[in-house]
Coordinates of C-alpha atoms in Angstrom, one line a residue:
M1 CA 35.5 44.0 8.2
S2 CA 35.1 44.5 12.0
A3 CA 31.9 43.2 13.9
T4 CA 31.3 46.9 15.0
T5 CA 31.4 48.3 11.4
Q6 CA 28.1 48.7 9.9
S7 CA 28.7 49.6 6.4
T8 CA 26.1 51.2 4.0
V9 CA 24.2 48.6 2.1
T10 CA 24.5 49.5 -1.6
A11 CA 23.7 47.3 -4.8
E12 CA 27.5 47.1 -5.3
R13 CA 28.0 45.9 -1.7
E14 CA 25.4 43.2 -2.1
S15 CA 26.9 42.1 -5.4
E16 CA 30.4 42.0 -4.0
L17 CA 29.2 39.9 -1.1
L18 CA 27.2 37.4 -3.3
A19 CA 30.3 37.0 -5.6
S20 CA 32.3 35.9 -2.5
V21 CA 30.0 33.1 -1.6
P22 CA 31.0 29.5 -2.9
T23 CA 28.3 28.0 -5.2
G24 CA 29.4 24.4 -5.2
L25 CA 29.0 21.4 -2.9
L26 CA 31.8 20.9 -0.2
I27 CA 32.9 17.3 -0.3
N28 CA 36.1 16.1 1.1
G29 CA 37.6 19.6 1.3
E30 CA 36.9 20.6 -2.2
W31 CA 34.2 22.8 -3.7
R32 CA 32.6 21.0 -6.8
P33 CA 29.5 21.0 -9.0
A34 CA 26.7 18.5 -8.6
A35 CA 27.2 15.2 -10.4
S36 CA 24.2 16.0 -12.5
G37 CA 25.4 19.5 -13.2
K38 CA 22.2 20.8 -11.8
T39 CA 21.7 24.1 -9.9
F40 CA 18.8 25.8 -8.1
D41 CA 18.1 29.5 -7.5
V42 CA 18.0 31.2 -4.2
E43 CA 15.5 34.2 -4.1
D44 CA 15.3 37.3 -2.1
P45 CA 12.0 37.2 -0.3
S46 CA 11.6 41.0 -0.2
T47 CA 11.7 41.1 -4.1
G48 CA 11.3 37.6 -5.4
K49 CA 14.5 38.2 -7.5
V50 CA 17.1 35.6 -7.8
L51 CA 20.3 36.2 -5.7
L52 CA 22.4 33.3 -6.8
S53 CA 22.3 29.8 -8.3
I54 CA 24.0 27.1 -6.4
A55 CA 24.8 23.4 -7.1
D56 CA 21.9 21.1 -6.5
A57 CA 23.2 17.8 -4.8
G58 CA 21.5 14.6 -5.7
A59 CA 21.7 11.1 -4.2
E60 CA 25.1 10.4 -5.8
D61 CA 26.6 13.6 -4.2
G62 CA 25.1 12.8 -0.8
M63 CA 26.8 9.3 -1.0
A64 CA 30.1 11.1 -1.9
A65 CA 29.6 13.3 1.1
L66 CA 29.0 10.4 3.4
D67 CA 32.0 8.5 1.8
A68 CA 34.2 11.4 2.8
A69 CA 32.8 11.8 6.4
A70 CA 33.2 8.0 7.0
A71 CA 36.8 8.0 5.6
A72 CA 37.7 10.9 7.8
Q73 CA 36.0 9.6 11.0
D74 CA 38.9 7.6 12.6
S75 CA 41.6 10.2 12.0
W76 CA 39.4 13.0 13.2
A77 CA 38.4 11.3 16.4
K78 CA 42.1 10.9 17.3
V79 CA 42.6 14.7 17.0
S80 CA 43.1 16.0 20.6
P81 CA 40.2 17.8 22.2
R82 CA 42.3 20.8 22.6
E83 CA 43.1 21.1 18.8
R84 CA 39.2 20.6 18.0
G85 CA 38.5 23.3 20.5
E86 CA 41.1 25.6 19.0
I87 CA 39.5 25.1 15.5
L88 CA 36.2 26.3 16.8
R89 CA 37.8 29.2 18.6
R90 CA 39.3 30.3 15.4
A91 CA 36.0 29.9 13.7
F92 CA 34.3 32.0 16.3
E93 CA 36.8 34.7 15.7
L94 CA 36.5 34.6 11.9
V95 CA 32.7 34.7 12.0
T96 CA 32.9 37.5 14.4
E97 CA 35.3 39.4 12.2
R98 CA 33.0 38.9 9.1
A99 CA 29.8 39.7 11.2
E100 CA 28.6 42.3 8.7
D101 CA 29.0 39.9 5.8
F102 CA 27.1 37.1 7.6
A103 CA 24.3 39.5 8.7
L104 CA 23.9 41.0 5.2
L105 CA 23.8 37.6 3.6
M106 CA 21.1 36.4 6.0
T107 CA 19.1 39.5 5.4
L108 CA 19.3 39.0 1.6
E109 CA 18.3 35.4 1.5
M110 CA 15.9 35.2 4.6
G111 CA 14.6 38.6 4.9
K112 CA 15.1 39.6 8.5
P113 CA 16.1 43.2 9.2
L114 CA 19.9 43.8 9.4
A115 CA 19.7 44.6 13.2
E116 CA 18.1 41.1 13.8
A117 CA 20.6 39.5 11.5
R118 CA 23.5 41.1 13.5
G119 CA 21.8 39.6 16.6
E120 CA 21.7 36.1 15.0
V121 CA 25.6 36.4 14.2
T122 CA 26.2 37.1 17.9
Y123 CA 24.0 34.2 18.9
G124 CA 25.2 31.9 16.3
A125 CA 28.9 32.6 16.9
E126 CA 28.5 32.0 20.5
F127 CA 27.9 28.2 19.9
L128 CA 31.5 28.1 18.5
R129 CA 33.0 29.7 21.4
W130 CA 30.9 27.7 23.8
F131 CA 31.8 24.3 22.3
S132 CA 35.4 25.3 21.9
E133 CA 35.5 25.3 25.7
E134 CA 33.4 22.1 26.1
A135 CA 35.6 20.2 23.7
V136 CA 38.1 19.6 26.6
R137 CA 35.4 18.7 29.1
A138 CA 33.9 15.6 27.7
F139 CA 35.0 13.8 30.9
G140 CA 34.5 10.1 31.8
R141 CA 35.2 8.7 35.2
Y142 CA 37.2 6.0 37.0
S143 CA 35.8 4.3 40.2
V144 CA 35.8 1.2 42.3
S145 CA 33.0 -1.2 42.0
P146 CA 30.9 -1.5 45.1
E147 CA 32.1 -5.0 46.0
G148 CA 35.7 -3.8 45.4
K149 CA 36.7 -6.5 42.9
T150 CA 36.6 -4.4 39.7
R151 CA 37.9 -1.1 38.5
L152 CA 35.1 0.7 36.4
L153 CA 36.6 2.9 33.6
V154 CA 33.8 5.0 31.8
Q155 CA 34.8 7.1 28.8
K156 CA 33.1 9.2 26.2
K157 CA 33.5 8.5 22.4
P158 CA 32.3 10.2 19.3
V159 CA 29.1 8.6 18.0
G160 CA 30.5 8.9 14.4
P161 CA 29.4 10.3 11.1
S162 CA 26.5 12.6 11.6
L163 CA 23.7 14.0 9.2
L164 CA 22.8 17.5 10.1
I165 CA 19.7 19.0 8.7
T166 CA 19.0 22.6 9.2
P167 CA 15.9 24.8 8.6
W168 CA 15.7 28.1 6.7
N169 CA 14.7 30.5 9.5
F170 CA 18.0 30.9 11.3
P171 CA 20.6 30.2 8.6
L172 CA 23.8 30.7 10.7
A173 CA 22.7 29.7 14.2
M174 CA 21.1 26.4 13.4
A175 CA 24.3 25.4 11.6
T176 CA 26.6 26.4 14.3
R177 CA 24.3 24.9 16.9
K178 CA 24.8 21.5 15.2
V179 CA 28.3 21.8 13.7
A180 CA 30.0 23.0 16.9
P181 CA 29.2 20.3 19.3
A182 CA 29.9 17.6 16.5
V183 CA 33.3 19.2 15.9
A184 CA 33.9 19.3 19.7
A185 CA 32.9 15.7 20.2
G186 CA 35.1 14.4 17.2
C187 CA 32.3 13.5 14.7
T188 CA 32.4 14.1 11.0
M189 CA 29.4 15.6 9.3
V190 CA 27.3 15.9 6.3
L191 CA 25.3 19.2 6.5
K192 CA 22.2 19.5 4.5
S193 CA 21.2 23.2 4.5
A194 CA 17.8 24.4 3.7
N195 CA 17.1 25.1 0.0
L196 CA 15.4 28.5 0.8
T197 CA 18.4 29.9 2.7
P198 CA 21.5 28.0 1.8
L199 CA 24.0 30.7 1.2
T200 CA 24.9 31.5 4.8
S201 CA 25.9 27.7 5.3
Q202 CA 28.1 28.0 2.1
L203 CA 29.9 30.9 3.6
F204 CA 30.0 29.3 7.0
A205 CA 31.5 26.0 5.6
A206 CA 34.3 28.1 3.9
V207 CA 35.0 29.9 7.2
M208 CA 35.3 26.4 8.8
Q209 CA 37.8 25.4 6.2
E210 CA 39.8 28.7 6.9
A211 CA 39.7 27.9 10.7
G212 CA 41.6 24.6 9.9
L213 CA 39.0 21.9 9.9
P214 CA 40.5 19.0 7.9
A215 CA 39.2 17.8 4.7
G216 CA 36.0 15.4 5.0
V217 CA 35.2 16.5 8.5
L218 CA 32.5 18.9 7.3
N219 CA 30.7 18.2 4.0
L220 CA 28.0 20.4 2.7
I221 CA 25.2 19.3 0.3
P222 CA 22.6 21.8 -0.5
T223 CA 19.8 20.3 -2.5
S224 CA 16.3 21.0 -3.8
T225 CA 15.4 17.3 -3.4
A226 CA 16.0 16.7 0.3
G227 CA 14.4 13.3 0.6
A228 CA 16.0 11.8 -2.5
T229 CA 19.5 13.1 -1.5
T230 CA 19.4 12.3 2.3
G231 CA 17.2 9.3 2.4
P232 CA 19.9 6.8 1.2
L233 CA 22.3 8.3 3.9
V234 CA 19.8 7.5 6.8
K235 CA 19.7 3.9 5.5
D236 CA 23.5 3.6 5.3
A237 CA 25.0 1.7 8.2
R238 CA 28.0 4.0 8.3
L239 CA 25.9 6.9 9.4
R240 CA 25.5 7.0 13.2
K241 CA 23.6 10.1 14.0
L242 CA 20.7 12.3 12.7
S243 CA 20.2 15.9 13.9
F244 CA 17.1 17.5 12.4
T245 CA 15.5 20.9 13.0
G246 CA 12.2 21.5 11.2
S247 CA 8.5 20.6 11.2
T248 CA 7.0 17.7 13.3
E249 CA 5.6 16.1 10.1
V250 CA 9.0 15.7 8.6
G251 CA 10.6 14.8 11.9
R252 CA 8.1 11.8 12.4
R253 CA 9.2 10.4 8.9
L254 CA 12.9 10.9 9.8
L255 CA 12.4 9.1 13.1
S256 CA 10.7 6.2 11.3
D257 CA 13.6 6.0 8.7
A258 CA 16.3 6.4 11.4
S259 CA 14.7 3.4 13.4
E260 CA 16.0 0.9 10.7
N261 CA 19.6 1.5 11.7
V262 CA 18.8 2.6 15.3
L263 CA 20.4 6.0 14.8
R264 CA 21.1 8.4 17.5
T265 CA 18.5 11.2 16.8
S266 CA 18.1 14.7 17.9
M267 CA 14.9 16.3 16.9
E268 CA 13.8 20.1 17.3
L269 CA 10.4 20.2 15.8
G270 CA 7.4 22.4 15.7
G271 CA 6.1 24.7 18.5
N272 CA 3.0 26.4 19.7
A273 CA 4.3 28.5 22.5
P274 CA 1.8 30.0 25.1
F275 CA 2.5 33.5 26.3
V276 CA 0.6 33.7 29.7
V277 CA 0.0 37.1 31.3
F278 CA -1.4 36.9 34.9
E279 CA -3.4 39.7 36.5
D280 CA -0.5 40.7 38.7
A281 CA 1.9 41.0 35.9
D282 CA 3.8 44.2 34.9
V283 CA 1.8 44.9 31.9
D284 CA 4.5 47.2 30.3
A285 CA 7.1 44.4 30.8
A286 CA 4.7 41.8 29.5
V287 CA 4.2 43.8 26.3
A288 CA 8.0 44.3 25.9
G289 CA 8.5 40.6 26.2
A290 CA 5.6 39.8 23.8
M291 CA 7.2 42.1 21.2
I292 CA 10.4 40.0 21.3
A293 CA 8.7 36.7 21.7
K294 CA 6.3 37.5 18.7
L295 CA 8.3 39.6 16.2
R296 CA 11.7 38.0 16.5
N297 CA 12.4 36.8 12.9
M298 CA 8.9 38.1 11.9
G299 CA 7.4 35.4 14.0
E300 CA 9.2 32.7 11.9
A301 CA 10.6 30.9 14.9
C302 CA 9.8 27.7 16.6
T303 CA 10.0 29.6 19.9
A304 CA 7.7 32.4 18.8
A305 CA 4.8 33.1 21.1
N306 CA 1.9 31.5 19.2
R307 CA -1.1 32.0 21.7
F308 CA -1.5 34.9 24.0
I309 CA -3.2 33.7 27.1
V310 CA -4.1 36.9 29.1
H311 CA -6.1 37.2 32.4
E312 CA -9.5 38.9 31.6
S313 CA -8.8 41.7 34.0
V314 CA -5.7 43.1 32.0
A315 CA -6.6 41.8 28.5
D316 CA -7.9 45.0 27.3
E317 CA -4.9 47.0 28.7
F318 CA -2.4 44.4 27.3
A319 CA -4.0 44.4 23.9
E320 CA -4.2 48.2 23.6
K321 CA -0.5 48.6 24.5
F322 CA 0.7 45.6 22.5
A323 CA -1.3 47.0 19.5
A324 CA 0.3 50.5 19.8
K325 CA 3.7 48.9 19.7
M326 CA 2.8 46.6 16.9
A327 CA 1.5 49.6 14.8
D328 CA 4.8 51.2 15.0
M329 CA 6.6 48.3 13.3
T330 CA 7.6 49.2 9.8
T331 CA 7.5 46.5 7.1
A332 CA 10.3 46.9 4.6
R333 CA 13.2 45.1 3.1
G334 CA 15.7 44.2 5.8
T335 CA 18.4 46.4 4.3
E336 CA 16.4 49.6 4.7
P337 CA 17.3 51.6 7.8
E338 CA 13.5 51.9 8.8
S339 CA 12.8 48.2 8.5
K340 CA 11.4 46.5 11.7
V341 CA 9.6 43.6 10.0
G342 CA 10.8 42.0 7.0
P343 CA 9.1 39.7 4.6
L344 CA 7.9 36.2 5.2
I345 CA 10.1 33.5 3.4
D346 CA 7.8 32.8 0.4
A347 CA 4.3 33.2 -1.0
K348 CA 3.3 29.9 0.5
S349 CA 4.1 30.9 4.0
R350 CA 2.4 34.2 3.5
D351 CA -0.8 32.5 2.2
K352 CA -0.8 30.1 5.2
V353 CA -0.6 32.9 7.7
H354 CA -3.4 34.8 6.1
E355 CA -5.6 31.8 5.9
L356 CA -5.2 31.3 9.8
V357 CA -6.0 35.0 10.3
S358 CA -9.1 34.8 8.0
D359 CA -10.3 31.7 9.7
A360 CA -10.0 33.4 13.0
L361 CA -11.8 36.5 11.8
A362 CA -14.7 34.3 10.4
S363 CA -14.9 32.5 13.7
G364 CA -15.6 35.8 15.5
A365 CA -12.2 37.4 16.3
T366 CA -11.6 41.0 15.5
A367 CA -8.3 42.5 14.3
V368 CA -7.0 45.3 16.6
V369 CA -4.2 46.0 14.2
G370 CA -3.2 44.5 10.8
G371 CA -4.9 41.6 9.4
A372 CA -3.7 41.4 5.8
P373 CA -0.8 40.9 3.4
V374 CA 1.1 44.1 2.5
D375 CA 0.6 45.2 -1.2
G376 CA 3.6 45.3 -3.5
P377 CA 6.6 43.1 -4.2
G378 CA 7.9 40.6 -1.7
Y379 CA 6.1 38.4 0.8
F380 CA 5.4 40.9 3.5
Y381 CA 2.5 40.5 6.1
Q382 CA 1.1 43.2 8.4
P383 CA 2.0 42.9 12.1
T384 CA -1.5 41.7 13.5
I385 CA -3.2 41.3 16.8
L386 CA -6.5 39.4 17.1
K387 CA -8.8 39.8 20.0
G388 CA -11.8 37.7 20.9
V389 CA -10.2 34.4 19.7
T390 CA -12.1 31.4 21.0
E391 CA -11.0 27.9 21.8
G392 CA -11.1 25.5 18.8
T393 CA -10.0 28.1 16.4
R394 CA -7.2 26.9 13.9
I395 CA -5.0 29.7 14.8
L396 CA -4.7 28.5 18.4
S397 CA -3.7 24.9 17.5
E398 CA -1.4 25.4 14.3
E399 CA 1.9 27.0 14.3
I400 CA 1.6 30.5 12.7
F401 CA 5.1 31.3 11.7
G402 CA 4.2 34.9 11.0
P403 CA 3.8 38.3 12.8
V404 CA 0.3 37.5 14.1
A405 CA -0.8 37.4 17.7
P406 CA -4.1 35.8 18.8
I407 CA -5.4 36.7 22.3
I408 CA -7.6 34.5 24.4
T409 CA -8.6 35.3 28.0
F410 CA -8.7 33.2 31.2
S411 CA -9.9 33.7 34.7
S412 CA -8.0 31.3 37.0
E413 CA -4.5 29.8 37.2
D414 CA -6.0 26.3 36.5
E415 CA -7.7 27.6 33.4
A416 CA -4.4 29.2 32.3
V417 CA -2.5 25.9 32.7
R418 CA -5.2 24.0 30.8
L419 CA -5.0 26.4 27.8
A420 CA -1.4 26.5 27.8
N421 CA -1.0 22.7 27.8
N422 CA -3.8 22.2 25.4
T423 CA -1.4 21.4 22.5
E424 CA 0.6 18.4 21.0
Y425 CA 3.6 20.7 21.3
G426 CA 5.9 21.5 24.2
L427 CA 9.0 23.4 23.1
V428 CA 8.7 26.8 25.1
A429 CA 6.3 28.8 27.2
Y430 CA 6.4 32.4 28.6
V431 CA 4.9 33.4 31.8
F432 CA 4.5 36.9 33.1
T433 CA 3.7 37.4 36.9
R434 CA 5.1 39.1 40.0
D435 CA 4.3 36.2 42.2
L436 CA 7.5 34.1 42.4
N437 CA 5.6 31.1 43.9
R438 CA 3.1 31.1 40.9
G439 CA 6.1 31.3 38.6
I440 CA 7.6 28.2 40.1
R441 CA 4.2 26.4 40.1
M442 CA 4.0 27.2 36.3
G443 CA 7.3 25.9 35.7
E444 CA 6.3 22.6 37.3
R445 CA 2.9 22.5 35.7
L446 CA 3.5 23.5 32.2
E447 CA 4.4 20.8 29.7
T448 CA 7.4 22.5 28.0
G449 CA 11.0 21.9 27.6
M450 CA 11.8 25.7 28.3
L451 CA 10.2 28.5 30.1
G452 CA 10.8 32.3 29.9
L453 CA 9.7 33.6 33.3
N454 CA 9.2 37.4 32.9
A455 CA 11.3 37.1 29.8
G456 CA 10.5 37.1 26.1
V457 CA 13.6 35.2 24.9
V458 CA 15.3 32.0 26.3
S459 CA 17.7 30.9 23.6
N460 CA 21.1 30.9 24.9
A461 CA 24.3 28.9 23.8
A462 CA 24.9 27.9 27.4
A463 CA 21.4 26.5 28.0
P464 CA 19.9 23.2 26.8
F465 CA 17.6 24.0 24.0
G466 CA 14.8 21.5 23.3
G467 CA 11.1 20.4 23.8
V468 CA 8.8 17.6 25.1
K469 CA 5.9 16.0 23.4
Q470 CA 5.9 16.4 19.7
S471 CA 8.2 19.3 19.9
G472 CA 11.0 16.8 19.6
L473 CA 13.7 15.0 21.7
G474 CA 17.3 15.6 22.6
R475 CA 18.9 19.0 23.6
E476 CA 21.2 21.5 21.7
G477 CA 23.5 23.8 23.6
G478 CA 24.4 23.9 27.2
L479 CA 26.3 21.1 28.9
E480 CA 23.9 18.7 27.4
G481 CA 24.7 19.6 23.7
I482 CA 27.9 17.8 23.4
E483 CA 26.4 14.6 24.8
E484 CA 24.2 14.2 21.8
Y485 CA 27.4 13.5 19.8
L486 CA 29.0 11.3 22.3
Y487 CA 28.3 7.6 23.3
T488 CA 29.5 6.1 26.7
Q489 CA 31.7 3.1 26.8
Y490 CA 32.4 1.1 30.0
I491 CA 35.6 -0.9 30.5
G492 CA 35.7 -3.5 33.4
I493 CA 39.3 -3.8 34.8
A494 CA 40.3 -6.7 36.8
D495 CA 41.1 -6.2 40.6
P496 CA 44.8 -4.9 40.6
Y497 CA 45.3 -6.5 44.0
A498 CA 44.2 -9.9 43.1
G499 CA 46.8 -12.7 42.9

């Protein structure tokens, strides 16, 4: 099916797609059941109904996956950069050809509206194309030492077997953002997908096989017991790299575990993104940016704007226009044509969002729009804007991960900077101002790995994605992305003119 074909979603279409998804573990090129025979259910968050049951990997399966990755590493590292790039290019083309399948599958298991899911397919596929081109550009260098007595040869080599742990909120893009640079660099992989949304990774792994990836290079172990399954791998000396996207709490534990074997680590952790609107901002443009920064993925994104820090002179206008847009956002199953906001991922997540809203309301905030769960099946929450939020309220310090926008006001640039930096996180920030000098100052003053200047979205395969402080370390995407899977080796060569 072409990327431009948008088929009508029927129950038959859903069933046909689900029937095409592999339900086993992928180990050494073969789909197989878990050693224990166990499976776990994957639910549709818009209904709570089971979509599929898939193999539930345990510690034995995890070790078998690492065995396969370790056995394939030497031969895979010898494959030419061009061939690795061609595999990624074929994978890009296959994912693009099956864009509607991937989009619908993500909508079914994660809940996002189909329009958003299609956007993720485009974004996720771009990592395959980007790193197909970067595979042949992992350059070293040759130079003469300053004293002229030695020749310096510096080369880049694959780190080795890598454990890739992806989150549930972007089932395709988070897989491609890790798998593509690993493939380009010549690393073998064990991919542990999120148990809430593993189906997209199942289909993606099958596509990578179809694209020509050799057996053992990519091994997939969906599991309901992540710690028990991947813990032994982190302690195994054959594993040389750990890439994790998820909560800061889990990231801290993994960093501690990874220290035992001094693993190379990439951590993309929690966020608490400030969205700063200055008095000279184009308010309509700021509202448009806010809608993207807040409601993309129902707010279930580490890059989602979490705190709206608005100058007191434009706060009322911003809140009024923002509320009008939010009120028009229809909550419905992502397959419905009118759907603009899908469900949250599960009941626990919805309860957490409502707990934060209730705490803010009890602390004196008011709901301009929304403020409650949606009645009926599924885990829907009303798009919500809160005014009068005060410092110290939980909703300003905790990651919301839902369609809720708390607004707090400021009166000076220094105060805006203080409020924005008042968090342990530093993944992304958004600033709206017409003053270029102020925009540059904010870029220099804000403690953040990324900044959207008059833009509500920053993610791009060609840009280095990552944060500072407790939002993580390392970068994904951009020129920097492949470096996370390479190490530098220096060879000193004797003076060719001596003797």
